[in-house]
Amino acid sequence: QVQLVESGGGLVQPGGSLRLSCAASGSIFSIGAMRWYRRAPGKERELVAGITQSSNTWYADSVKGRFTISRDNAKNTVYLQMNSLKPEDTAVYYCNADIFLMASQVRLYWGQGTQVTVSS
């Protein structure tokens, strides 16, 4: 059984920073791309950032220059460093990952989400 568990959310003032973590555990052969999404109240889910197994990254225009995605392959963990946070960054943040259960068997797994609230 594979699980993704996010942590690091919370309440922060505008201009502040948070670091989210998402750790994968279970019977894992390897992990491909890992991503962070968010869903704000009343809005569609949005892709925030992604990172390949070789650490190529991509970002939504709304977070470029403020957020940094990274990964530690030894720990099966992806991070999202969020700086200069704005009220519009308030959302539930989810990670997902392409998990290889075997060399030729891959499945997409999601975490349960962590709340980020940016407010004074």
XYZ file of C-alpha atoms in Angstrom:
120
model
C 0.000 0.000 0.000
C 1.370 3.370 -1.055
C 0.591 6.591 0.780
C 1.432 10.240 0.243
C 1.327 12.369 3.376
C 1.554 16.159 3.256
C 2.635 18.370 6.124
C 3.686 21.941 6.793
C 0.491 23.865 6.182
C -0.845 26.491 8.522
C -1.714 30.138 9.043
C 0.783 32.768 7.912
C 0.675 36.525 7.449
C 0.960 38.085 3.992
C 4.593 38.237 2.951
C 5.462 35.239 5.078
C 6.803 31.812 4.161
C 5.849 28.186 4.562
C 7.471 24.943 3.507
C 5.244 22.035 2.547
C 6.444 18.453 2.514
C 4.944 15.370 0.904
C 6.417 11.997 1.794
C 5.656 8.799 -0.100
C 5.780 5.475 1.702
C 4.954 1.861 1.017
C 5.953 -0.655 -1.606
C 7.654 1.717 -4.067
C 9.965 0.714 -6.905
C 10.665 4.303 -7.936
C 8.934 7.656 -8.285
C 8.538 9.646 -11.485
C 7.164 13.163 -11.634
C 5.820 14.766 -8.464
C 3.445 17.734 -8.400
C 1.713 20.209 -6.139
C -1.846 21.322 -6.791
C -4.108 23.626 -4.854
C -7.823 24.266 -4.597
C -9.067 27.561 -3.273
C -12.661 27.963 -2.038
C -15.013 28.263 -4.985
C -12.264 27.728 -7.553
C -11.046 24.936 -9.796
C -8.057 22.858 -8.807
C -4.842 24.471 -10.063
C -1.482 22.929 -10.892
C 1.062 24.918 -8.892
C 4.394 23.248 -9.638
C 5.933 19.998 -10.788
C 9.292 18.268 -10.801
C 10.592 15.336 -12.805
C 12.687 12.484 -11.456
C 15.783 14.302 -12.716
C 14.620 17.535 -11.053
C 13.440 19.510 -14.043
C 10.801 21.886 -12.731
C 7.829 23.895 -13.941
C 5.554 26.447 -12.265
C 2.246 28.168 -12.674
C 2.687 31.807 -13.698
C 0.960 32.885 -10.489
C 3.747 31.460 -8.301
C 6.873 31.886 -10.433
C 9.624 33.620 -8.520
C 7.912 33.001 -5.158
C 7.582 29.213 -4.889
C 10.306 26.590 -5.290
C 9.676 22.877 -5.731
C 12.387 20.359 -4.872
C 12.698 16.670 -4.065
C 14.826 14.275 -2.076
C 14.778 10.965 -3.918
C 16.452 9.140 -1.042
C 13.545 10.148 1.218
C 10.798 9.823 -1.438
C 9.797 13.362 -0.531
C 8.833 16.474 -2.479
C 8.882 19.963 -0.997
C 7.261 23.266 -1.838
C 8.980 26.334 -0.440
C 6.504 29.206 -0.538
C 7.784 32.743 -0.037
C 6.140 36.156 -0.298
C 2.776 34.565 0.350
C -0.362 36.432 -0.648
C -3.973 36.055 0.531
C -4.816 34.599 -2.884
C -2.459 31.687 -2.127
C -4.954 30.506 0.485
C -6.053 27.001 -0.497
C -5.821 23.337 0.297
C -2.554 22.094 -1.188
C -2.293 18.562 -2.522
C 0.662 16.587 -3.828
C 0.548 13.787 -6.330
C 3.162 11.478 -7.756
C 3.678 8.887 -10.479
C 4.606 5.867 -8.381
C 6.231 2.876 -10.051
C 5.115 -0.242 -8.187
C 7.288 -2.253 -10.538
C 9.481 -1.193 -13.465
C 6.545 -1.301 -15.879
C 3.630 -0.575 -13.521
C 2.913 3.047 -12.661
C 0.003 4.591 -10.800
C -0.918 8.120 -9.830
C -1.302 8.673 -6.097
C -2.632 11.713 -4.238
C -2.076 13.005 -0.752
C -4.880 14.044 1.575
C -4.159 17.771 1.394
C -2.901 20.413 3.793
C -4.537 23.779 4.446
C -2.582 26.969 3.809
C -4.192 30.203 4.998
C -2.589 33.585 4.304
C -4.216 36.273 6.399
C -3.371 39.139 8.716
